[in-house]
Amino acid sequence: GNWQDNFRLYAEALGHSDEAEKQLQDYQDQVQQLSNLIGSPSALQVSVITQSGDSLGSYTTGSFAGAVLQDVGLARNPAQVQSDRFAIQLSQERLDTIDGDLLFLIHTYHLADSVSQSDFVADPLWSQLAVVQQGGVCEVNGAVWIAGRGILAAQQILRDVEKCWRQVAQNQTE
């Protein structure tokens, strides 16, 4: 994604191009390791959503987190495949557009009405989703997934994806 281009640009301006390329290579190695661990990442459909009060939004492939998920090769619902928009508003009638295997729920800790994972899965509306029934909802930090936009945030997203994937894989074998 373009966050990598920006990273290179900043590094070049600061005279640290070699270090930046090394860090980006480390990131690519982590992406490859995660893809290998998952096995068939394109067979997993994932969503990145945020809910504050009555407002429900989904982050698309055009978002920072979306670009990282794309690097791993994870599938997205067709409604979320939009390179020109970083997020879309969702209505409760279109819950099918966020269902899938893994759902990353962005919890923004400093917002009082930001919905947590426990609140989300307890909601009768969301509990109809297969991803909720399979235990595939993972709470992630908005400061990283939305505001991060750099190498450290990208690496944290990879760690979050691995943790969530392992949690769901473990639930399915029990």
Tab-separated table of C-alpha atoms in Angstrom, residues 20-163:
chain	number	residue	atom	x	y	z
A	20	ALA	CA	13.934	1.624	5.889
A	21	GLU	CA	14.452	-1.048	3.220
A	22	LYS	CA	15.654	-3.473	5.903
A	23	GLN	CA	12.542	-2.777	8.010
A	24	LEU	CA	10.265	-3.169	4.992
A	25	GLN	CA	11.973	-6.475	4.166
A	26	ASP	CA	11.389	-7.603	7.777
A	27	TYR	CA	7.725	-6.652	7.334
A	28	GLN	CA	7.506	-8.639	4.073
A	29	ASP	CA	9.099	-11.626	5.845
A	30	GLN	CA	6.483	-11.363	8.632
A	31	VAL	CA	3.707	-11.179	6.003
A	32	GLN	CA	5.071	-14.326	4.339
A	33	GLN	CA	5.380	-16.168	7.666
A	34	LEU	CA	1.782	-15.299	8.568
A	35	SER	CA	0.509	-16.345	5.119
A	36	ASN	CA	2.361	-19.653	5.471
A	37	LEU	CA	1.004	-20.179	8.997
A	38	ILE	CA	-2.591	-19.610	7.871
A	39	GLY	CA	-1.999	-21.831	4.850
A	40	SER	CA	-4.727	-20.525	2.531
A	41	PRO	CA	-5.271	-16.887	3.524
A	42	SER	CA	-7.457	-16.235	0.462
A	43	ALA	CA	-9.926	-18.816	1.837
A	44	LEU	CA	-10.473	-16.682	4.970
A	45	GLN	CA	-12.915	-13.789	4.685
A	46	VAL	CA	-12.224	-10.987	7.140
A	47	SER	CA	-13.834	-7.671	8.058
A	48	VAL	CA	-12.598	-4.633	9.932
A	49	ILE	CA	-15.401	-2.731	11.604
A	50	THR	CA	-15.987	-0.031	14.151
A	51	GLN	CA	-19.162	0.813	16.023
A	52	SER	CA	-19.816	3.951	18.016
A	53	GLY	CA	-23.326	4.362	19.306
A	54	ASP	CA	-25.666	3.643	16.381
A	55	SER	CA	-22.998	4.213	13.741
A	56	LEU	CA	-21.441	1.125	12.164
A	57	GLY	CA	-18.577	1.411	9.707
A	58	SER	CA	-16.378	-1.004	7.827
A	59	TYR	CA	-12.810	-0.282	6.753
A	60	THR	CA	-12.213	-1.185	3.113
A	61	THR	CA	-9.220	-2.458	1.170
A	62	GLY	CA	-8.400	1.244	0.644
A	63	SER	CA	-7.671	1.754	4.355
A	64	PHE	CA	-4.299	1.293	6.055
A	65	ALA	CA	-5.441	-1.868	7.870
A	66	GLY	CA	-7.049	-3.049	4.628
A	67	ALA	CA	-3.724	-2.734	2.810
A	68	VAL	CA	-1.958	-4.828	5.475
A	69	LEU	CA	-4.669	-7.515	5.318
A	70	GLN	CA	-4.337	-7.500	1.526
A	71	ASP	CA	-0.564	-8.015	1.831
A	72	VAL	CA	-1.293	-11.206	3.801
A	73	GLY	CA	-3.708	-12.318	1.067
A	74	LEU	CA	-6.850	-12.426	3.219
A	75	ALA	CA	-10.181	-12.232	1.388
A	76	ARG	CA	-12.673	-9.427	1.935
A	77	ASN	CA	-16.400	-9.245	1.308
A	78	PRO	CA	-16.931	-7.672	-2.165
A	79	ALA	CA	-18.695	-4.690	-0.510
A	80	GLN	CA	-15.416	-3.907	1.299
A	81	VAL	CA	-13.206	-4.057	-1.812
A	82	GLN	CA	-12.934	-0.340	-2.566
A	83	SER	CA	-9.607	1.314	-3.240
A	84	ASP	CA	-11.042	4.846	-3.520
A	85	ARG	CA	-12.664	4.898	-0.052
A	86	PHE	CA	-11.114	3.916	3.249
A	87	ALA	CA	-14.426	3.213	5.007
A	88	ILE	CA	-18.094	2.632	4.304
A	89	GLN	CA	-21.116	3.166	6.524
A	90	LEU	CA	-23.139	0.037	7.130
A	91	SER	CA	-26.808	-0.385	7.870
A	92	GLN	CA	-28.184	-3.116	10.089
A	93	GLU	CA	-29.959	-4.517	7.030
A	94	ARG	CA	-26.588	-5.268	5.394
A	95	LEU	CA	-25.001	-7.394	8.093
A	96	ASP	CA	-24.112	-9.966	5.445
A	97	THR	CA	-21.401	-7.577	4.231
A	98	ILE	CA	-19.408	-8.046	7.457
A	99	ASP	CA	-19.978	-11.744	8.111
A	100	GLY	CA	-17.139	-14.161	7.486
A	101	ASP	CA	-14.384	-16.056	9.281
A	102	LEU	CA	-12.691	-13.279	11.279
A	103	LEU	CA	-14.021	-9.903	12.318
A	104	PHE	CA	-11.638	-7.300	13.694
A	105	LEU	CA	-13.639	-4.956	15.906
A	106	ILE	CA	-11.828	-1.672	16.346
A	107	HIS	CA	-12.312	-0.446	19.883
A	108	THR	CA	-11.355	3.167	20.430
A	109	TYR	CA	-10.692	3.238	24.148
A	110	HIS	CA	-10.997	7.002	24.626
A	111	LEU	CA	-14.480	7.175	23.050
A	112	ALA	CA	-17.206	6.452	25.584
A	113	ASP	CA	-19.618	5.018	22.995
A	114	SER	CA	-17.072	2.822	21.195
A	115	VAL	CA	-18.382	-0.745	21.371
A	116	SER	CA	-16.190	-3.438	22.917
A	117	GLN	CA	-15.993	-7.087	21.860
A	118	SER	CA	-18.084	-8.256	24.838
A	119	ASP	CA	-20.842	-5.705	24.052
A	120	PHE	CA	-20.747	-6.572	20.347
A	121	VAL	CA	-21.162	-10.346	20.725
A	122	ALA	CA	-23.901	-9.860	23.356
A	123	ASP	CA	-26.008	-7.759	20.951
A	124	PRO	CA	-28.944	-9.901	19.674
A	125	LEU	CA	-28.527	-8.448	16.182
A	126	TRP	CA	-24.831	-9.304	15.844
A	127	SER	CA	-25.213	-12.694	17.526
A	128	GLN	CA	-26.974	-13.884	14.340
A	129	LEU	CA	-23.692	-13.602	12.420
A	130	ALA	CA	-21.754	-16.820	11.791
A	131	VAL	CA	-18.508	-15.031	12.715
A	132	VAL	CA	-19.942	-14.280	16.181
A	133	GLN	CA	-21.253	-17.831	16.641
A	134	GLN	CA	-17.820	-19.261	15.682
A	135	GLY	CA	-15.970	-16.985	18.127
A	136	GLY	CA	-14.264	-15.080	15.319
A	137	VAL	CA	-14.688	-11.545	16.708
A	138	CYS	CA	-11.411	-10.042	17.919
A	139	GLU	CA	-11.103	-6.638	19.553
A	140	VAL	CA	-8.226	-4.516	18.250
A	141	ASN	CA	-6.851	-1.086	19.120
A	142	GLY	CA	-8.031	1.854	17.025
A	143	ALA	CA	-4.798	3.757	17.678
A	144	VAL	CA	-2.976	1.031	15.736
A	145	TRP	CA	-5.525	-0.086	13.139
A	146	ILE	CA	-6.814	3.362	12.134
A	147	ALA	CA	-4.323	5.992	13.261
A	148	GLY	CA	-1.103	3.956	12.953
A	149	ARG	CA	-0.253	4.104	9.241
A	150	GLY	CA	3.416	3.145	9.696
A	151	ILE	CA	5.750	0.186	9.916
A	152	LEU	CA	5.235	-0.428	13.656
A	153	ALA	CA	1.445	-0.325	13.305
A	154	ALA	CA	1.597	-2.661	10.284
A	155	GLN	CA	3.672	-5.144	12.285
A	156	GLN	CA	1.212	-4.929	15.204
A	157	ILE	CA	-1.700	-5.621	12.835
A	158	LEU	CA	0.126	-8.763	11.661
A	159	ARG	CA	0.529	-9.856	15.304
A	160	ASP	CA	-3.161	-9.133	15.981
A	161	VAL	CA	-4.207	-11.165	12.922
A	162	GLU	CA	-2.036	-14.090	14.020
A	163	LYS	CA	-3.401	-13.973	17.575
